Amino acid sequence: MSAPQVGVLALQGDTREHLAALEEAGAQARTVRRRAELDAVDALVIPGGESTAMSHLLREFELLEPLRARLADGMPAYGSCAGMILLASDIADAGVPGRQALPLGAIDMTVRRNAFGRQVDSFEEDVDFDGLDGTVHAVFIRAPWVERVGAGVEVLATAGGHPVAVRQGKMLATAFHPEVTGDRRVHKLFVDSL
């Protein structure tokens, strides 16, 4: 069986780090910036960054509706930080009209942007993560949290009493950045589900 082709949305964020993590987790990883590149992958990682800027770039690169369609058709996806925000069905504080984060509707959840605070409030914490042995060292940078999950959403980890890692079917999302720690278990969990 050949390795799954996993794209990393390369409009903003930790693209290089996710590519390396996916390769180490057993995937064939490539960048996605165009429709043809999106069409050529089996799954997609949406990295951290700034969710309103990423939404704007998805529109500018004419990827917003094709990405929504692929997700609706069942393409697996993993989103970290801003990627978690975009994968949500609802965003509690999407931003000002005309400059707001646009939910892709892939996971039945409501996410609050910058829920843990501003950049100066960024922190690291070890979290218990269901399905993985031991704790995961989680790096939270202007991180969101999940305020509501639908009936089909499994909470995998919490921090500060709020869900920070969730899974719904083949969709996975974390409020933190595992790609920057060298721990490949979250990426391996995603790749192994493909």
PDB file of C-alpha atoms in Angstrom:
ATOM      1  CA  MET A   1       0.000   0.000   0.000  1.00  0.00           C
ATOM      2  CA  SER A   2       1.413   3.367  -0.983  1.00  0.00           C
ATOM      3  CA  ALA A   3       1.704   6.268   1.416  1.00  0.00           C
ATOM      4  CA  PRO A   4      -1.246   8.687   1.425  1.00  0.00           C
ATOM      5  CA  GLN A   5      -0.812  11.971  -0.441  1.00  0.00           C
ATOM      6  CA  VAL A   6      -1.376  14.679   2.175  1.00  0.00           C
ATOM      7  CA  GLY A   7      -1.409  18.333   1.247  1.00  0.00           C
ATOM      8  CA  VAL A   8      -0.546  21.229   3.521  1.00  0.00           C
ATOM      9  CA  LEU A   9      -2.454  24.416   2.766  1.00  0.00           C
ATOM     10  CA  ALA A  10       0.477  26.729   2.031  1.00  0.00           C
ATOM     11  CA  LEU A  11      -1.111  30.166   2.174  1.00  0.00           C
ATOM     12  CA  GLN A  12       0.193  31.081   5.620  1.00  0.00           C
ATOM     13  CA  GLY A  13       1.522  29.405   8.753  1.00  0.00           C
ATOM     14  CA  ASP A  14       3.847  26.523   9.636  1.00  0.00           C
ATOM     15  CA  THR A  15       3.844  24.879   6.211  1.00  0.00           C
ATOM     16  CA  ARG A  16       7.418  23.557   6.313  1.00  0.00           C
ATOM     17  CA  GLU A  17       7.007  22.152   9.833  1.00  0.00           C
ATOM     18  CA  HIS A  18       3.797  20.306   8.919  1.00  0.00           C
ATOM     19  CA  LEU A  19       5.394  18.907   5.739  1.00  0.00           C
ATOM     20  CA  ALA A  20       8.282  17.483   7.787  1.00  0.00           C
ATOM     21  CA  ALA A  21       5.950  16.080  10.465  1.00  0.00           C
ATOM     22  CA  LEU A  22       3.740  14.388   7.858  1.00  0.00           C
ATOM     23  CA  GLU A  23       6.721  12.833   6.062  1.00  0.00           C
ATOM     24  CA  GLU A  24       8.038  11.494   9.390  1.00  0.00           C
ATOM     25  CA  ALA A  25       4.543  10.127  10.114  1.00  0.00           C
ATOM     26  CA  GLY A  26       4.547   8.110   6.869  1.00  0.00           C
ATOM     27  CA  ALA A  27       2.729  10.353   4.382  1.00  0.00           C
ATOM     28  CA  GLN A  28       3.858  11.811   1.086  1.00  0.00           C
ATOM     29  CA  ALA A  29       3.426  15.506   1.811  1.00  0.00           C
ATOM     30  CA  ARG A  30       3.133  18.401  -0.625  1.00  0.00           C
ATOM     31  CA  THR A  31       2.056  22.012  -0.594  1.00  0.00           C
ATOM     32  CA  VAL A  32      -1.399  23.115  -1.739  1.00  0.00           C
ATOM     33  CA  ARG A  33      -1.927  26.613  -3.156  1.00  0.00           C
ATOM     34  CA  ARG A  34      -3.975  25.923  -6.271  1.00  0.00           C
ATOM     35  CA  ARG A  35      -7.111  24.007  -7.182  1.00  0.00           C
ATOM     36  CA  ALA A  36      -5.208  21.345  -9.135  1.00  0.00           C
ATOM     37  CA  GLU A  37      -2.969  20.727  -6.110  1.00  0.00           C
ATOM     38  CA  LEU A  38      -6.037  20.391  -3.859  1.00  0.00           C
ATOM     39  CA  ASP A  39      -7.600  17.939  -6.309  1.00  0.00           C
ATOM     40  CA  ALA A  40      -4.416  15.801  -6.283  1.00  0.00           C
ATOM     41  CA  VAL A  41      -4.273  15.048  -2.538  1.00  0.00           C
ATOM     42  CA  ASP A  42      -6.038  12.426  -0.422  1.00  0.00           C
ATOM     43  CA  ALA A  43      -6.156  14.601   2.706  1.00  0.00           C
ATOM     44  CA  LEU A  44      -5.272  18.114   3.827  1.00  0.00           C
ATOM     45  CA  VAL A  45      -3.596  19.815   6.782  1.00  0.00           C
ATOM     46  CA  ILE A  46      -4.637  23.399   7.506  1.00  0.00           C
ATOM     47  CA  PRO A  47      -1.856  24.972   9.584  1.00  0.00           C
ATOM     48  CA  GLY A  48      -1.909  27.743  12.122  1.00  0.00           C
ATOM     49  CA  GLY A  49      -1.701  31.362  11.089  1.00  0.00           C
ATOM     50  CA  GLU A  50      -4.317  34.079  11.209  1.00  0.00           C
ATOM     51  CA  SER A  51      -7.790  32.736  10.419  1.00  0.00           C
ATOM     52  CA  THR A  52      -9.177  35.942   8.866  1.00  0.00           C
ATOM     53  CA  ALA A  53      -6.115  36.323   6.633  1.00  0.00           C
ATOM     54  CA  MET A  54      -6.315  32.647   5.659  1.00  0.00           C
ATOM     55  CA  SER A  55     -10.009  33.047   4.785  1.00  0.00           C
ATOM     56  CA  HIS A  56      -9.147  36.043   2.601  1.00  0.00           C
ATOM     57  CA  LEU A  57      -6.371  34.092   0.866  1.00  0.00           C
ATOM     58  CA  LEU A  58      -8.671  31.098   0.298  1.00  0.00           C
ATOM     59  CA  ARG A  59     -11.016  33.447  -1.573  1.00  0.00           C
ATOM     60  CA  GLU A  60      -8.179  35.152  -3.471  1.00  0.00           C
ATOM     61  CA  PHE A  61      -6.708  31.822  -4.598  1.00  0.00           C
ATOM     62  CA  GLU A  62     -10.222  30.586  -5.511  1.00  0.00           C
ATOM     63  CA  LEU A  63      -9.889  27.687  -3.074  1.00  0.00           C
ATOM     64  CA  LEU A  64     -12.683  28.432  -0.581  1.00  0.00           C
ATOM     65  CA  GLU A  65     -15.578  26.716  -2.359  1.00  0.00           C
ATOM     66  CA  PRO A  66     -13.500  23.833  -3.818  1.00  0.00           C
ATOM     67  CA  LEU A  67     -12.133  23.156  -0.329  1.00  0.00           C
ATOM     68  CA  ARG A  68     -15.608  23.248   1.214  1.00  0.00           C
ATOM     69  CA  ALA A  69     -16.787  20.833  -1.478  1.00  0.00           C
ATOM     70  CA  ARG A  70     -13.899  18.383  -0.916  1.00  0.00           C
ATOM     71  CA  LEU A  71     -14.496  18.445   2.843  1.00  0.00           C
ATOM     72  CA  ALA A  72     -18.244  17.920   2.359  1.00  0.00           C
ATOM     73  CA  ASP A  73     -17.407  14.942   0.116  1.00  0.00           C
ATOM     74  CA  GLY A  74     -15.408  13.387   2.952  1.00  0.00           C
ATOM     75  CA  MET A  75     -11.791  14.402   2.314  1.00  0.00           C
ATOM     76  CA  PRO A  76      -9.984  13.934   5.657  1.00  0.00           C
ATOM     77  CA  ALA A  77      -8.445  17.052   7.178  1.00  0.00           C
ATOM     78  CA  TYR A  78      -6.398  18.056  10.179  1.00  0.00           C
ATOM     79  CA  GLY A  79      -6.337  21.656  11.392  1.00  0.00           C
ATOM     80  CA  SER A  80      -4.001  23.140  14.013  1.00  0.00           C
ATOM     81  CA  CYS A  81      -4.810  26.458  15.717  1.00  0.00           C
ATOM     82  CA  ALA A  82      -6.199  28.648  12.888  1.00  0.00           C
ATOM     83  CA  GLY A  83      -6.843  25.403  11.014  1.00  0.00           C
ATOM     84  CA  MET A  84      -9.088  24.308  13.897  1.00  0.00           C
ATOM     85  CA  ILE A  85     -10.990  27.590  13.610  1.00  0.00           C
ATOM     86  CA  LEU A  86     -11.518  27.177   9.875  1.00  0.00           C
ATOM     87  CA  LEU A  87     -12.649  23.532  10.148  1.00  0.00           C
ATOM     88  CA  ALA A  88     -15.432  24.526  12.570  1.00  0.00           C
ATOM     89  CA  SER A  89     -19.095  24.764  11.674  1.00  0.00           C
ATOM     90  CA  ASP A  90     -19.388  27.980  13.738  1.00  0.00           C
ATOM     91  CA  ILE A  91     -16.914  30.629  14.864  1.00  0.00           C
ATOM     92  CA  ALA A  92     -17.982  32.508  18.003  1.00  0.00           C
ATOM     93  CA  ASP A  93     -16.077  35.704  17.175  1.00  0.00           C
ATOM     94  CA  ALA A  94     -15.341  35.510  13.464  1.00  0.00           C
ATOM     95  CA  GLY A  95     -14.170  39.131  13.173  1.00  0.00           C
ATOM     96  CA  VAL A  96     -15.541  42.284  11.625  1.00  0.00           C
ATOM     97  CA  PRO A  97     -17.742  42.013   8.513  1.00  0.00           C
ATOM     98  CA  GLY A  98     -15.639  41.919   5.378  1.00  0.00           C
ATOM     99  CA  ARG A  99     -12.594  40.742   7.360  1.00  0.00           C
ATOM    100  CA  GLN A 100     -13.783  37.645   9.115  1.00  0.00           C
ATOM    101  CA  ALA A 101     -12.827  34.020   9.449  1.00  0.00           C
ATOM    102  CA  LEU A 102     -15.034  31.817   7.289  1.00  0.00           C
ATOM    103  CA  PRO A 103     -15.994  28.405   8.697  1.00  0.00           C
ATOM    104  CA  LEU A 104     -15.527  25.436   6.384  1.00  0.00           C
ATOM    105  CA  GLY A 105     -18.135  23.368   8.262  1.00  0.00           C
ATOM    106  CA  ALA A 106     -16.090  20.164   8.474  1.00  0.00           C
ATOM    107  CA  ILE A 107     -16.440  19.575  12.241  1.00  0.00           C
ATOM    108  CA  ASP A 108     -19.671  20.177  14.156  1.00  0.00           C
ATOM    109  CA  MET A 109     -18.276  22.583  16.743  1.00  0.00           C
ATOM    110  CA  THR A 110     -18.183  26.228  17.772  1.00  0.00           C
ATOM    111  CA  VAL A 111     -14.681  27.651  18.207  1.00  0.00           C
ATOM    112  CA  ARG A 112     -13.653  30.935  19.843  1.00  0.00           C
ATOM    113  CA  ARG A 113     -10.651  32.672  18.279  1.00  0.00           C
ATOM    114  CA  ASN A 114      -7.803  33.871  20.553  1.00  0.00           C
ATOM    115  CA  ALA A 115      -9.713  32.366  23.488  1.00  0.00           C
ATOM    116  CA  PHE A 116      -6.635  31.966  25.688  1.00  0.00           C
ATOM    117  CA  GLY A 117      -5.574  35.576  25.059  1.00  0.00           C
ATOM    118  CA  ARG A 118      -3.241  37.628  22.931  1.00  0.00           C
ATOM    119  CA  GLN A 119       0.269  36.756  21.728  1.00  0.00           C
ATOM    120  CA  VAL A 120       1.777  37.633  25.138  1.00  0.00           C
ATOM    121  CA  ASP A 121      -0.577  35.096  26.735  1.00  0.00           C
ATOM    122  CA  SER A 122       0.816  32.210  24.661  1.00  0.00           C
ATOM    123  CA  PHE A 123       1.889  29.218  26.759  1.00  0.00           C
ATOM    124  CA  GLU A 124       2.988  25.588  26.782  1.00  0.00           C
ATOM    125  CA  GLU A 125       1.347  22.793  28.754  1.00  0.00           C
ATOM    126  CA  ASP A 126       1.391  19.004  28.847  1.00  0.00           C
ATOM    127  CA  VAL A 127      -2.087  17.642  28.063  1.00  0.00           C
ATOM    128  CA  ASP A 128      -3.583  14.176  28.262  1.00  0.00           C
ATOM    129  CA  PHE A 129      -4.592  13.149  24.729  1.00  0.00           C
ATOM    130  CA  ASP A 130      -7.031  10.238  24.292  1.00  0.00           C
ATOM    131  CA  GLY A 131      -5.615   7.579  21.994  1.00  0.00           C
ATOM    132  CA  LEU A 132      -1.962   8.503  22.599  1.00  0.00           C
ATOM    133  CA  ASP A 133       0.340   7.091  25.274  1.00  0.00           C
ATOM    134  CA  GLY A 134       1.539   9.689  27.756  1.00  0.00           C
ATOM    135  CA  THR A 135       0.948  13.411  27.616  1.00  0.00           C
ATOM    136  CA  VAL A 136       1.419  15.671  24.616  1.00  0.00           C
ATOM    137  CA  HIS A 137       3.480  18.832  25.053  1.00  0.00           C
ATOM    138  CA  ALA A 138       1.107  21.445  23.635  1.00  0.00           C
ATOM    139  CA  VAL A 139       2.255  24.864  22.394  1.00  0.00           C
ATOM    140  CA  PHE A 140      -0.616  27.379  22.462  1.00  0.00           C
ATOM    141  CA  ILE A 141      -0.034  30.572  20.432  1.00  0.00           C
ATOM    142  CA  ARG A 142      -3.002  32.988  20.432  1.00  0.00           C
ATOM    143  CA  ALA A 143      -4.926  29.765  20.614  1.00  0.00           C
ATOM    144  CA  PRO A 144      -8.623  29.062  20.180  1.00  0.00           C
ATOM    145  CA  TRP A 145     -10.715  26.716  22.260  1.00  0.00           C
ATOM    146  CA  VAL A 146     -13.872  24.783  21.503  1.00  0.00           C
ATOM    147  CA  GLU A 147     -17.040  26.108  23.135  1.00  0.00           C
ATOM    148  CA  ARG A 148     -19.526  23.553  21.774  1.00  0.00           C
ATOM    149  CA  VAL A 149     -19.234  20.129  20.186  1.00  0.00           C
ATOM    150  CA  GLY A 150     -21.919  18.293  18.277  1.00  0.00           C
ATOM    151  CA  ALA A 151     -23.074  14.772  19.102  1.00  0.00           C
ATOM    152  CA  GLY A 152     -20.612  13.142  16.676  1.00  0.00           C
ATOM    153  CA  VAL A 153     -17.526  15.004  17.917  1.00  0.00           C
ATOM    154  CA  GLU A 154     -15.063  13.277  20.252  1.00  0.00           C
ATOM    155  CA  VAL A 155     -13.057  15.477  22.642  1.00  0.00           C
ATOM    156  CA  LEU A 156      -9.481  14.149  22.740  1.00  0.00           C
ATOM    157  CA  ALA A 157      -7.801  16.736  25.000  1.00  0.00           C
ATOM    158  CA  THR A 158      -8.667  19.672  27.236  1.00  0.00           C
ATOM    159  CA  ALA A 159      -6.775  22.618  28.714  1.00  0.00           C
ATOM    160  CA  GLY A 160      -8.156  25.134  31.172  1.00  0.00           C
ATOM    161  CA  GLY A 161     -11.414  23.178  31.207  1.00  0.00           C
ATOM    162  CA  HIS A 162     -11.971  23.646  27.456  1.00  0.00           C
ATOM    163  CA  PRO A 163     -11.648  21.158  24.579  1.00  0.00           C
ATOM    164  CA  VAL A 164      -8.411  21.756  22.647  1.00  0.00           C
ATOM    165  CA  ALA A 165      -8.287  18.602  20.505  1.00  0.00           C
ATOM    166  CA  VAL A 166     -11.281  17.016  18.773  1.00  0.00           C
ATOM    167  CA  ARG A 167     -12.064  14.394  16.161  1.00  0.00           C
ATOM    168  CA  GLN A 168     -15.138  13.805  14.039  1.00  0.00           C
ATOM    169  CA  GLY A 169     -14.788  10.867  11.698  1.00  0.00           C
ATOM    170  CA  LYS A 170     -11.629  11.519   9.674  1.00  0.00           C
ATOM    171  CA  MET A 171     -11.482  15.174  10.718  1.00  0.00           C
ATOM    172  CA  LEU A 172      -8.983  16.111  13.438  1.00  0.00           C
ATOM    173  CA  ALA A 173      -8.294  19.505  15.007  1.00  0.00           C
ATOM    174  CA  THR A 174      -6.026  20.858  17.736  1.00  0.00           C
ATOM    175  CA  ALA A 175      -5.870  24.328  19.270  1.00  0.00           C
ATOM    176  CA  PHE A 176      -2.128  23.849  19.704  1.00  0.00           C
ATOM    177  CA  HIS A 177       0.867  23.359  17.387  1.00  0.00           C
ATOM    178  CA  PRO A 178       2.315  19.808  17.548  1.00  0.00           C
ATOM    179  CA  GLU A 179       4.368  20.506  14.425  1.00  0.00           C
ATOM    180  CA  VAL A 180       6.794  22.720  16.405  1.00  0.00           C
ATOM    181  CA  THR A 181       7.623  20.245  19.198  1.00  0.00           C
ATOM    182  CA  GLY A 182       9.218  17.323  17.356  1.00  0.00           C
ATOM    183  CA  ASP A 183       6.537  14.953  18.731  1.00  0.00           C
ATOM    184  CA  ARG A 184       4.970  13.355  15.652  1.00  0.00           C
ATOM    185  CA  ARG A 185       2.228  11.370  17.428  1.00  0.00           C
ATOM    186  CA  VAL A 186      -0.644  13.720  16.509  1.00  0.00           C
ATOM    187  CA  HIS A 187       0.396  13.728  12.841  1.00  0.00           C
ATOM    188  CA  LYS A 188       0.831   9.934  12.968  1.00  0.00           C
ATOM    189  CA  LEU A 189      -2.660   9.597  14.452  1.00  0.00           C
ATOM    190  CA  PHE A 190      -4.003  11.565  11.483  1.00  0.00           C
ATOM    191  CA  VAL A 191      -1.941   9.743   8.830  1.00  0.00           C
ATOM    192  CA  ASP A 192      -2.830   6.332  10.279  1.00  0.00           C
ATOM    193  CA  SER A 193      -6.540   7.184   9.975  1.00  0.00           C
ATOM    194  CA  LEU A 194      -6.276   7.632   6.192  1.00  0.00           C
TER     195      LEU A 194
END
